[in-house]
Coordinates of C-alpha atoms in Angstrom, one line a residue:
Chain A
X7 CA 9.8 -10.5 1.0
X8 CA 13.3 -11.6 2.0
X9 CA 15.2 -10.9 5.2
X10 CA 18.8 -11.1 3.8
X11 CA 21.0 -10.5 0.7
X12 CA 22.8 -13.7 -0.6
X13 CA 26.1 -13.6 1.4
X14 CA 28.1 -12.8 -1.8
X15 CA 26.5 -9.2 -1.4
X16 CA 27.9 -8.3 1.9
X17 CA 31.7 -7.8 2.6
X18 CA 34.0 -11.0 3.3
X19 CA 35.5 -10.4 6.8
X20 CA 38.6 -11.7 5.6
X21 CA 40.7 -11.2 2.5
X22 CA 41.2 -15.0 1.0
X23 CA 44.6 -15.7 -0.8
X24 CA 44.2 -14.8 -4.4
X25 CA 46.5 -16.4 -7.3
X26 CA 44.5 -14.4 -9.6
X27 CA 46.3 -12.8 -12.6
X28 CA 46.4 -9.4 -14.3
X29 CA 43.4 -7.3 -14.4
X30 CA 41.3 -10.0 -12.6
X31 CA 43.6 -9.1 -9.4
X32 CA 42.7 -5.4 -9.7
X33 CA 39.3 -6.1 -9.9
X34 CA 39.3 -8.6 -7.1
X35 CA 41.8 -6.2 -4.9
X36 CA 40.1 -6.9 -1.8
X37 CA 40.8 -10.9 -2.1
X38 CA 44.5 -9.9 -2.8
X39 CA 46.3 -10.3 0.4
X40 CA 49.3 -8.0 -0.7
X41 CA 46.9 -5.0 -1.5
X42 CA 44.9 -5.8 1.6
X43 CA 48.2 -5.4 3.4
X44 CA 49.0 -2.1 1.4
X45 CA 45.6 -0.8 2.5
X46 CA 46.4 -1.2 6.3
X47 CA 49.6 0.7 5.7
X48 CA 49.5 4.5 6.7
X49 CA 50.0 5.3 3.1
X50 CA 47.5 2.8 1.7
X51 CA 44.7 4.7 4.0
X52 CA 45.8 8.0 3.0
X53 CA 45.5 7.0 -0.7
X54 CA 41.7 5.1 0.0
X55 CA 40.7 8.5 1.8
X56 CA 42.2 10.6 -0.8
X57 CA 40.5 8.3 -3.5
X58 CA 37.2 8.7 -1.7
X59 CA 37.3 12.6 -1.7
X60 CA 38.4 12.7 -5.0
X61 CA 35.4 10.5 -6.5
X62 CA 33.0 12.4 -4.2
X63 CA 34.1 15.7 -5.6
X64 CA 33.2 14.9 -9.0
X65 CA 29.6 14.7 -8.0
X66 CA 29.2 17.3 -5.2
X67 CA 30.2 20.7 -3.9
X68 CA 33.1 20.9 -1.2
X69 CA 30.4 21.7 1.3
X70 CA 29.6 18.1 1.4
X71 CA 32.4 16.0 0.0
X72 CA 35.0 17.5 2.3
X73 CA 32.9 16.6 5.7
X74 CA 31.8 13.4 4.4
X75 CA 35.7 12.5 3.4
X76 CA 36.8 13.6 6.8
X77 CA 33.9 12.2 8.5
X78 CA 34.4 8.8 7.1
X79 CA 38.1 9.1 7.7
X80 CA 37.8 9.9 11.3
X81 CA 35.1 7.0 12.0
X82 CA 37.3 4.3 10.0
X83 CA 40.6 5.0 12.1
X84 CA 39.2 6.0 15.3
X85 CA 37.1 2.8 15.9
X86 CA 36.6 3.0 19.6
X87 CA 34.6 5.8 19.5
X88 CA 33.1 5.1 15.9
X89 CA 29.5 5.5 16.5
X90 CA 29.9 8.8 18.3
X91 CA 32.4 9.8 15.1
X92 CA 29.2 9.1 12.9
X93 CA 27.1 11.1 15.2
X94 CA 29.7 14.0 15.0
X95 CA 30.2 13.7 11.3
X96 CA 25.8 13.9 10.6
X97 CA 25.5 16.8 12.9
X98 CA 28.6 18.7 10.5
X99 CA 27.1 17.9 7.5
X100 CA 23.5 19.0 8.6
X101 CA 25.0 22.3 9.9
X102 CA 26.5 23.1 6.7
X103 CA 23.6 22.6 5.0
X104 CA 20.4 21.9 6.9
X105 CA 18.4 21.5 3.7
X106 CA 20.7 18.8 2.1
X107 CA 18.1 16.1 1.8
X108 CA 15.3 18.5 2.5
X109 CA 14.8 21.5 0.0
X110 CA 11.5 22.7 1.5
X111 CA 10.6 24.0 -1.6
X112 CA 7.0 24.1 -1.2
X113 CA 7.6 25.8 1.9
X114 CA 9.5 28.7 0.2
X115 CA 6.5 28.8 -1.9
X116 CA 4.3 29.3 1.2
X117 CA 6.7 31.7 2.5
X118 CA 6.7 33.8 -0.8
X119 CA 3.3 34.0 -0.8
X120 CA 3.1 35.7 2.7
X121 CA 5.4 37.7 1.9
X122 CA 8.6 36.5 3.8
X123 CA 11.1 36.5 1.1
X124 CA 14.5 36.8 3.2
X125 CA 17.1 34.5 1.9
X126 CA 17.7 33.2 5.2
X127 CA 14.2 32.5 6.3
X128 CA 13.8 29.1 4.6
X129 CA 17.4 27.4 6.1
X130 CA 16.2 28.9 9.6
X131 CA 13.1 27.2 8.9
X132 CA 15.1 23.9 8.4
X133 CA 17.2 24.1 11.4
X134 CA 14.0 24.7 13.9
X135 CA 12.1 22.0 12.2
X136 CA 14.9 19.5 12.3
X137 CA 15.9 20.5 16.0
X138 CA 12.3 20.1 16.6
X139 CA 12.0 16.8 15.0
X140 CA 15.1 15.3 17.1
X141 CA 13.8 16.9 20.1
X142 CA 10.4 14.7 19.3
X143 CA 12.7 11.8 18.8
X144 CA 14.7 12.1 21.6
X145 CA 11.4 12.6 23.9
X146 CA 9.6 9.1 22.2
X147 CA 13.1 7.4 22.8
X148 CA 13.1 8.2 26.7
X149 CA 9.0 7.3 27.0
X150 CA 9.8 3.9 24.8
X151 CA 12.6 3.0 27.4
X152 CA 10.1 4.4 30.3
X153 CA 7.0 2.6 29.2
X154 CA 8.7 -0.3 27.3
X155 CA 5.5 -3.0 28.3
X156 CA 3.2 -0.7 26.5
X157 CA 1.4 -1.7 23.4
X158 CA 2.4 1.5 21.6
X159 CA 6.0 0.8 22.6
X160 CA 5.5 -2.4 20.3
X161 CA 4.3 0.0 17.4
X162 CA 6.4 2.7 16.5
X163 CA 5.1 3.1 13.0
X164 CA 1.4 3.8 14.3
X165 CA 2.3 5.6 17.1
X166 CA 4.6 8.0 14.7
X167 CA 1.9 8.1 12.2
X168 CA -0.7 9.2 14.5
X169 CA 1.7 12.4 15.6
X170 CA 2.3 12.8 11.9
X171 CA -1.1 12.8 11.0
X172 CA -2.1 15.5 13.8
X173 CA 0.8 17.5 12.3
X174 CA -0.4 17.4 8.8
X175 CA -4.1 18.2 9.7
X176 CA -2.7 21.3 11.7
X177 CA -0.7 22.3 8.6
X178 CA -3.7 22.1 6.6
X179 CA -6.1 23.9 8.6
X180 CA -3.5 26.9 9.2
X181 CA -2.1 26.9 5.2
X182 CA -2.5 30.6 4.3
X183 CA -1.3 31.7 7.7
X184 CA 2.2 32.3 8.9
X185 CA 2.0 29.3 11.7
X186 CA 1.3 27.0 8.5
X187 CA 4.6 27.6 7.0
X188 CA 6.1 26.5 10.5
X189 CA 4.0 23.3 10.7
X190 CA 4.6 22.4 7.0
X191 CA 8.3 22.8 7.4
X192 CA 7.8 20.7 10.3
X193 CA 5.5 18.0 8.7
X194 CA 7.7 17.6 5.9
X195 CA 11.1 17.4 8.3
X196 CA 9.1 14.6 10.3
X197 CA 8.3 12.8 6.9
X198 CA 12.1 13.1 5.8
X199 CA 13.2 11.6 9.3
X200 CA 10.1 9.1 9.9
X201 CA 11.4 5.9 9.2
X202 CA 14.8 6.5 10.8
X203 CA 13.2 7.2 14.0
X204 CA 10.9 4.1 13.7
X205 CA 14.3 2.4 13.6
X206 CA 15.4 4.2 16.8
X207 CA 12.3 3.2 18.3
X208 CA 12.6 -0.6 17.6
X209 CA 16.2 -0.7 18.4
X210 CA 15.6 0.9 21.6
X211 CA 14.0 -2.5 22.6
X212 CA 17.0 -4.7 21.5
X213 CA 19.4 -6.1 24.3
X214 CA 22.0 -3.8 23.8
X215 CA 20.3 0.0 23.8
X216 CA 22.5 2.8 22.5
X217 CA 22.6 6.6 23.5
X218 CA 20.1 8.9 22.1
X219 CA 23.1 11.0 20.6
X220 CA 24.2 7.6 18.5
X221 CA 20.4 7.2 17.5
X222 CA 20.2 10.8 16.2
X223 CA 23.5 10.3 14.4
X224 CA 22.0 7.8 12.1
X225 CA 19.1 10.0 11.0
X226 CA 20.0 10.7 7.6
X227 CA 23.7 9.3 8.2
X228 CA 26.6 11.5 7.0
X229 CA 27.3 9.0 4.3
X230 CA 24.1 9.6 2.4
X231 CA 20.4 8.5 2.3
X232 CA 17.1 8.7 1.2
X233 CA 14.0 8.5 2.8
X234 CA 15.0 4.9 3.6
X235 CA 17.7 4.3 5.9
X236 CA 20.8 2.4 4.3
X237 CA 21.9 0.5 7.2
X238 CA 18.8 0.4 9.0
X239 CA 19.1 1.4 12.9
X240 CA 21.9 1.1 15.6
X241 CA 21.7 -2.7 16.0
X242 CA 21.8 -3.5 12.6
X243 CA 24.6 -1.5 11.6
X244 CA 26.6 -2.6 14.4
X245 CA 26.4 -6.4 13.4
X246 CA 28.3 -4.9 10.2
X247 CA 31.1 -2.9 12.2
X248 CA 34.6 -3.8 10.6
X249 CA 36.2 -5.0 13.9
X250 CA 40.0 -5.4 12.8
X251 CA 42.3 -3.9 10.9
X252 CA 42.2 -6.3 8.3
X253 CA 38.4 -6.2 8.2
X254 CA 38.8 -2.7 7.9
X255 CA 40.8 -2.7 4.7
X256 CA 38.5 -5.3 2.9
X257 CA 35.7 -3.3 3.7
X258 CA 37.2 0.2 2.5
X259 CA 38.6 -1.8 -0.8
X260 CA 34.9 -2.9 -1.3
X261 CA 33.6 0.3 -0.6
X262 CA 36.4 2.0 -3.2
X263 CA 35.3 -0.5 -5.6
X264 CA 31.9 0.0 -5.4
X265 CA 32.1 3.8 -5.6
X266 CA 34.5 3.5 -8.7
X267 CA 31.4 1.1 -10.5
X268 CA 28.7 3.6 -9.5
X269 CA 31.3 6.4 -11.5
X270 CA 31.3 4.0 -14.2
X271 CA 27.4 3.5 -14.4
X272 CA 26.7 7.1 -14.4
X273 CA 29.1 7.7 -17.6
X274 CA 27.2 4.5 -18.9
X275 CA 23.9 6.2 -18.1
X276 CA 25.0 9.5 -20.0
X277 CA 26.0 7.5 -22.8
X278 CA 23.1 5.5 -23.1
X279 CA 20.6 8.0 -22.9
X280 CA 22.6 10.4 -25.5
X281 CA 22.7 7.1 -27.6
X282 CA 18.9 6.3 -27.5
X283 CA 17.2 9.5 -26.7
X284 CA 19.1 12.3 -28.8
X285 CA 20.7 10.0 -31.5
X286 CA 17.7 7.5 -32.1
X287 CA 15.0 9.7 -31.0
X288 CA 13.2 7.7 -28.4
X289 CA 11.3 9.9 -26.5
X290 CA 11.4 9.2 -22.6
X291 CA 8.1 7.8 -21.0
X292 CA 6.3 11.1 -19.7
X293 CA 7.3 12.5 -23.6
X294 CA 5.7 9.2 -25.0
X295 CA 2.4 9.7 -23.3
X296 CA 2.6 13.6 -24.3
X297 CA 2.9 12.5 -28.1
X298 CA 0.1 10.2 -27.8
X299 CA -2.7 12.3 -26.0
X300 CA -1.2 15.1 -28.6
X301 CA -2.0 12.7 -31.2
X302 CA 1.4 12.7 -32.7
X303 CA 2.0 9.5 -34.6
X304 CA 4.6 6.7 -33.7
X305 CA 4.9 3.1 -33.8
X306 CA 4.1 0.9 -30.7
X307 CA 7.6 -0.2 -31.0
X308 CA 8.5 3.1 -30.4
X309 CA 6.6 3.1 -27.2
X310 CA 8.3 -0.2 -26.0
X311 CA 11.8 1.4 -26.5
X312 CA 10.5 4.8 -24.7
X313 CA 9.7 2.3 -21.8
X314 CA 12.8 0.1 -21.8
X315 CA 15.0 3.3 -22.0
X316 CA 13.1 4.8 -19.0
X317 CA 13.1 2.0 -16.8
X318 CA 17.1 1.4 -17.7
X319 CA 17.4 4.9 -16.8
X320 CA 16.0 4.7 -13.8
X321 CA 17.7 1.3 -12.4
X322 CA 20.8 2.9 -13.2
X323 CA 20.1 6.0 -11.4
X324 CA 19.2 3.7 -8.7
X325 CA 22.2 1.7 -8.8
X326 CA 24.6 4.8 -8.9
X327 CA 23.3 6.7 -5.9
X328 CA 22.8 3.5 -3.7
X329 CA 26.4 2.3 -4.4
X330 CA 27.6 5.6 -3.7
X331 CA 25.6 5.6 -0.4
X332 CA 26.9 1.9 0.6
X333 CA 30.6 2.5 -0.9
X334 CA 30.9 5.6 1.3
X335 CA 29.7 3.9 4.5
X336 CA 32.1 1.0 3.8
X337 CA 34.9 3.6 3.6
X338 CA 33.7 4.8 7.1
X339 CA 34.1 1.1 8.5
X340 CA 30.8 -0.5 8.2
X341 CA 30.5 -3.9 5.9
X342 CA 27.0 -3.2 4.7
X343 CA 25.2 -5.5 2.2
X344 CA 24.6 -3.5 -1.2
X345 CA 21.4 -2.2 -1.9
X346 CA 21.0 -3.6 -5.6
X347 CA 22.6 -6.6 -6.1
X348 CA 22.3 -8.4 -9.6
X349 CA 18.4 -7.5 -10.1
X350 CA 18.1 -9.4 -13.6
X351 CA 18.9 -12.5 -12.2
X352 CA 15.8 -12.8 -10.0
X353 CA 13.8 -15.6 -10.5
X354 CA 10.6 -14.4 -8.4
X355 CA 9.0 -11.0 -8.2
X356 CA 9.6 -11.3 -4.8
X357 CA 13.6 -12.1 -5.1
X358 CA 13.6 -9.2 -7.3
X359 CA 12.4 -6.5 -4.8
X360 CA 15.3 -8.1 -2.6
X361 CA 17.5 -7.5 -5.5
X362 CA 16.8 -4.2 -6.7
X363 CA 15.9 -2.3 -3.6
X364 CA 17.3 -4.2 -0.6
X365 CA 16.9 -1.6 2.4
X366 CA 13.4 -0.3 1.1
X367 CA 12.4 -3.9 1.3
X368 CA 14.0 -4.3 4.5
X369 CA 11.9 -1.1 5.7
X370 CA 8.8 -2.7 4.6
X371 CA 9.6 -6.2 6.1
X372 CA 10.3 -4.9 9.2
X373 CA 7.7 -2.2 9.5
X374 CA 4.9 -4.1 7.9
X375 CA 5.4 -7.9 6.9
X376 CA 6.6 -8.9 10.1
X377 CA 3.8 -6.7 12.4
X378 CA 1.2 -8.5 10.2
X379 CA 2.3 -11.8 9.7
X380 CA 2.8 -12.1 13.5
X381 CA -0.6 -10.9 14.5
X382 CA -2.9 -11.7 11.7
X383 CA -4.7 -14.9 10.3
X384 CA -2.5 -17.6 12.5
X385 CA -4.5 -20.2 11.5
X386 CA -4.9 -19.8 7.8
X387 CA -1.0 -20.1 6.6
X388 CA -1.3 -19.0 3.1
X389 CA -3.5 -16.5 3.8
X390 CA -1.4 -15.1 6.4
X391 CA 1.5 -15.1 4.2
X392 CA -0.3 -13.6 1.2
X393 CA -1.9 -10.6 3.5
X394 CA 1.6 -10.0 5.2
X395 CA 3.3 -9.4 1.9
X396 CA 0.3 -7.3 0.7
X397 CA 0.4 -5.1 3.6
X398 CA 3.8 -4.7 3.3
X399 CA 4.2 -4.3 -0.9
X400 CA 1.0 -2.5 -1.0
X401 CA -0.1 -0.6 1.9
X402 CA 3.4 0.3 3.1
X403 CA 4.7 1.1 -0.1
X404 CA 1.7 3.4 -0.7
X405 CA 2.1 4.8 2.9
X406 CA 5.8 5.6 2.4
X407 CA 5.6 7.3 -0.9
X408 CA 2.4 9.4 0.2
X409 CA 4.5 10.5 3.1
X410 CA 7.5 11.3 1.1
X411 CA 5.7 13.3 -1.2
X412 CA 3.4 15.1 1.3
X413 CA 4.5 18.5 -0.1
X414 CA 2.2 17.7 -2.9
X415 CA -0.8 18.7 -0.9
X416 CA 0.4 22.0 -0.2
X417 CA 1.4 22.4 -4.0
X418 CA -2.3 20.8 -5.3
X419 CA -4.3 20.3 -2.4
X420 CA -5.6 17.3 -0.7
X421 CA -7.7 16.6 -3.8
X422 CA -5.1 17.2 -6.2
X423 CA -2.5 15.3 -4.2
X424 CA -4.7 12.4 -4.0
X425 CA -5.9 12.4 -7.7
X426 CA -2.2 12.8 -8.8
X427 CA -1.5 9.7 -6.7
X428 CA -4.0 7.3 -8.3
X429 CA -1.8 5.7 -10.5
X430 CA 0.6 4.8 -8.0
X431 CA -1.9 3.5 -5.9
X432 CA -2.8 1.2 -9.0
X433 CA 1.1 0.5 -9.0
X434 CA 0.9 -0.6 -5.5
X435 CA -2.3 -3.2 -5.5
X436 CA -1.1 -4.9 -8.9
X437 CA 2.6 -5.2 -7.3
X438 CA 1.2 -6.3 -3.8
X439 CA -0.7 -8.9 -5.3
X440 CA 1.7 -10.3 -7.8
X441 CA 4.4 -10.4 -4.7
X442 CA 1.9 -12.1 -2.7
X443 CA 1.0 -14.7 -5.2
X444 CA 4.7 -15.1 -6.2
X445 CA 5.3 -15.7 -2.3
X446 CA 2.4 -17.8 -1.9
X447 CA 3.6 -19.9 -5.0
X448 CA 7.5 -19.8 -4.2
X449 CA 9.2 -23.3 -4.4
X450 CA 12.4 -24.3 -3.4
X451 CA 15.1 -24.1 -5.8
X452 CA 16.2 -27.1 -7.7
X453 CA 19.1 -26.4 -9.7
X454 CA 19.8 -28.9 -12.2
X455 CA 17.0 -28.6 -14.5
X456 CA 16.9 -27.4 -17.9
X457 CA 18.7 -24.0 -18.0
X458 CA 15.9 -22.6 -20.0
X459 CA 13.6 -23.5 -17.7
X460 CA 15.4 -22.7 -14.4
X461 CA 16.7 -19.1 -15.7
X462 CA 15.8 -17.9 -18.8
X463 CA 11.9 -18.2 -18.3
X464 CA 11.3 -16.9 -14.7
X465 CA 13.9 -14.2 -15.3
X466 CA 12.2 -13.0 -18.3
X467 CA 8.6 -13.4 -16.9
X468 CA 10.0 -11.3 -14.0
X469 CA 11.5 -8.4 -16.1
X470 CA 8.5 -8.2 -18.2
X471 CA 6.1 -7.8 -15.3
X472 CA 8.3 -5.1 -14.0
X473 CA 8.7 -3.0 -17.5
X474 CA 4.9 -3.2 -17.6
X475 CA 4.2 -2.2 -14.1
X476 CA 6.7 0.8 -14.8
X477 CA 3.6 2.5 -16.9
X478 CA 1.9 2.6 -13.7
X479 CA 4.8 3.3 -11.2
X480 CA 6.6 6.1 -13.2
X481 CA 6.6 9.0 -10.6
X482 CA 5.1 11.8 -12.7
X483 CA 2.2 12.6 -10.8
X484 CA 0.7 14.8 -13.5
X485 CA 0.1 11.7 -15.6
X486 CA -3.5 10.3 -15.2
X487 CA -4.2 6.6 -14.7
X488 CA -6.5 6.8 -17.6
X489 CA -3.5 8.1 -19.8
X490 CA -1.4 5.2 -18.5
X491 CA -3.6 2.6 -19.5
X492 CA -4.4 4.2 -22.9
X493 CA -0.3 4.0 -23.5
X494 CA -0.4 0.5 -22.4
X495 CA -3.4 -0.1 -24.7
X496 CA -1.7 1.5 -27.7
X497 CA 2.1 -0.3 -27.3
X498 CA 0.1 -3.7 -27.1
X499 CA -1.3 -3.0 -30.6
X500 CA -4.5 -0.9 -29.5
X501 CA -5.6 1.8 -32.0
X502 CA -4.0 5.4 -31.7
X503 CA -7.6 6.9 -31.7
X504 CA -9.4 8.3 -28.3
Chain B
X21 CA 15.8 -25.8 27.7
X22 CA 16.0 -29.5 27.5
X23 CA 18.3 -30.8 25.0
X24 CA 15.8 -32.5 23.4
X25 CA 14.0 -29.1 22.4
X26 CA 17.4 -27.8 21.1
X27 CA 17.5 -30.9 18.9
X28 CA 14.2 -30.4 17.6
X29 CA 15.3 -26.7 16.5
X30 CA 18.3 -27.9 15.1
X31 CA 16.9 -30.6 13.2
X32 CA 14.0 -28.3 11.6
X33 CA 16.6 -25.8 10.7
X34 CA 19.2 -28.6 9.2
X35 CA 15.8 -29.6 6.7
X36 CA 15.4 -25.8 6.1
X37 CA 19.5 -25.3 5.5
X38 CA 19.1 -28.6 3.3
X39 CA 15.8 -27.2 1.2
X40 CA 17.7 -24.0 0.7
X41 CA 21.6 -24.8 0.0
X42 CA 21.8 -28.5 0.1
X43 CA 24.7 -28.6 2.4
X44 CA 23.6 -29.7 6.2
X45 CA 26.9 -28.9 7.7
X46 CA 26.5 -26.1 10.4
X47 CA 27.4 -25.3 14.0
X48 CA 24.9 -24.2 16.6
X49 CA 26.8 -20.7 16.3
X50 CA 26.5 -19.8 12.6
X51 CA 24.9 -17.2 11.3
X52 CA 21.7 -18.6 9.3
X53 CA 20.0 -15.2 7.8
X54 CA 22.9 -12.7 7.8
X55 CA 25.0 -14.8 6.0
X56 CA 22.7 -15.7 3.4
X57 CA 22.2 -19.4 4.0
X58 CA 18.4 -19.2 4.6
X59 CA 16.1 -16.6 3.2
X60 CA 13.0 -15.0 4.3
X61 CA 10.6 -17.7 3.4
X62 CA 12.6 -20.1 5.5
X63 CA 12.3 -17.0 8.2
X64 CA 8.4 -17.2 7.8
X65 CA 8.6 -21.2 7.9
X66 CA 10.8 -21.1 11.2
X67 CA 8.6 -18.6 13.0
X68 CA 5.9 -21.0 12.1
X69 CA 7.5 -23.9 13.4
X70 CA 8.5 -21.9 17.0
X71 CA 4.7 -21.1 17.2
X72 CA 3.4 -24.3 16.7
X73 CA 6.2 -26.6 18.4
X74 CA 6.7 -24.4 21.5
X75 CA 3.6 -22.3 21.6
X76 CA 5.4 -19.1 21.2
X77 CA 3.1 -15.8 20.7
X78 CA 5.6 -13.3 18.6
X79 CA 2.4 -10.9 18.7
X80 CA 4.1 -8.9 21.7
X81 CA 7.6 -9.2 21.0
X82 CA 10.0 -6.4 19.4
X83 CA 10.6 -8.9 16.5
X84 CA 13.7 -8.7 14.6
X85 CA 15.1 -11.7 12.2
X86 CA 18.5 -11.2 13.8
X87 CA 17.5 -12.7 17.2
X88 CA 16.8 -15.9 15.2
X89 CA 20.3 -16.0 13.5
X90 CA 21.7 -19.0 15.3
X91 CA 20.6 -22.1 16.9
X92 CA 22.3 -20.6 19.7
X93 CA 20.3 -17.6 19.5
X94 CA 17.1 -19.1 18.8
X95 CA 17.6 -21.6 22.1
X96 CA 18.3 -18.2 24.3
X97 CA 15.3 -16.9 22.6
X98 CA 13.1 -19.7 23.4
X99 CA 14.2 -21.0 26.6
X100 CA 12.7 -18.2 28.9
X101 CA 9.5 -18.7 27.3
X102 CA 8.9 -22.2 28.3
X103 CA 9.6 -21.5 32.0
X104 CA 6.1 -20.2 33.6
X105 CA 5.7 -16.7 34.0
X106 CA 8.5 -15.6 32.4
X107 CA 8.6 -11.9 32.1
X108 CA 5.1 -11.7 30.9
X109 CA 5.6 -13.2 27.5
X110 CA 2.5 -16.0 26.9
X111 CA 3.8 -19.5 26.2
X112 CA 1.2 -22.8 25.7
X113 CA 2.9 -26.1 25.9

């Protein structure tokens, strides 16, 4: 599990002089001194912000893109109050739509069953739950400050996991009652903010503590996020703030470029899925499994093609949303490293994670790998490294996703939720073993060997591992472990029969 | 912190940098991890080195790799732990 991306993934602080001609100059605009100079002018800044707003408006309603555009402009150009403006922008986006990342659909179902059908009921619950979680986070930050020497202060995940578990237990016990609706809304909202609170509690122990408002402003920041914090917490983000007008211009140009690239990938994804899915008739992965279980005849090669189609679609989707988030943060003045950086160049399983979903990997490293590595099996170096990797890629990964999908418990009950999760648990187990072994065997890179041995074989091995693992990692929880094994057996040359 | 200890740290990091990037020219204030000069495997090796060489126990530290991001930062982190009764941190010599 790596702690950094290569430096090329982060935005350089200065614009190097460039003598590149024509089209290449446009692609490397942040390296062109004249373009950077123009980006520092009032007109240049206006064009950057308008371009940013235009790109967002192609994808989102005005209720989202307009406050994000205005917030990013304020954060970028009023640098002395940047962190306060981040908080203000985050709260503004949240006020306009309290359910922008947390639809509470399962809670809507509970409310409907209880006869509560007022259209404002669930948004009101969303506001209430969010305010309650912010209140809880504020109290925990104060306690963290007050009892900084206690053992729990150094274990934010354990502390918060305890609270989350109690909340889920209470919600489970009251499901079917009116109070159960509120408790589930609270549990789902805490789940959505869980890792943001962990980062805030972790950062509270750093040398430069920040205000509670600034911490809260980074909970699902306005530039977008998943349950993973892109930009981690305040301490990490502070290291990537653009400090000068030139740094800001370079950062914004790279942000704009990343947003444009996300747009190109979006069109490519649409064209790709139309071509292979509609024109060539290759099924999506879940469809292929349905064909198999339904007894429909197709060749193992179609099964492989389905696997490739679906995994490429997943990777493109990941690139599009993560480039959009990082691009937006860069427009706001933060030189954040990219989330996805040339994943096909990974030569080991551990490196793939670093290149494919950097901020999720960082979350697992920060809250599972290091806490385990620094405490367990200190006298057994290989076991120590393997176990810490296993805790991150396996246990942490499984826990993260189960908490993220805690609404499955509302929909299917505990038994149904755990049963639906069995494939993902198997995925986590294999992934953890694979990455753990990969870490233990990792050797120093020795460039200069043959191209095939140094690049082709390792990269191909990594792609193949993740392609096969996708069979179990696919997030359709209705597909059972046995169905997935059957599919794998079939595409590897097994029979079509049960 | 003695100059000898800092030299040992610097020597160890030079070995890591050489193995990772093949270039041992770096200043004491230069970023090691955030810049991408060293990766996580190097971080793990560095932590192990600090544990064995200076007897530092990281178990009760709010660990963040950023606090070991340069020779100067490592020196600043290690020095208080090498003094007796330094803020409750354990240190074996």
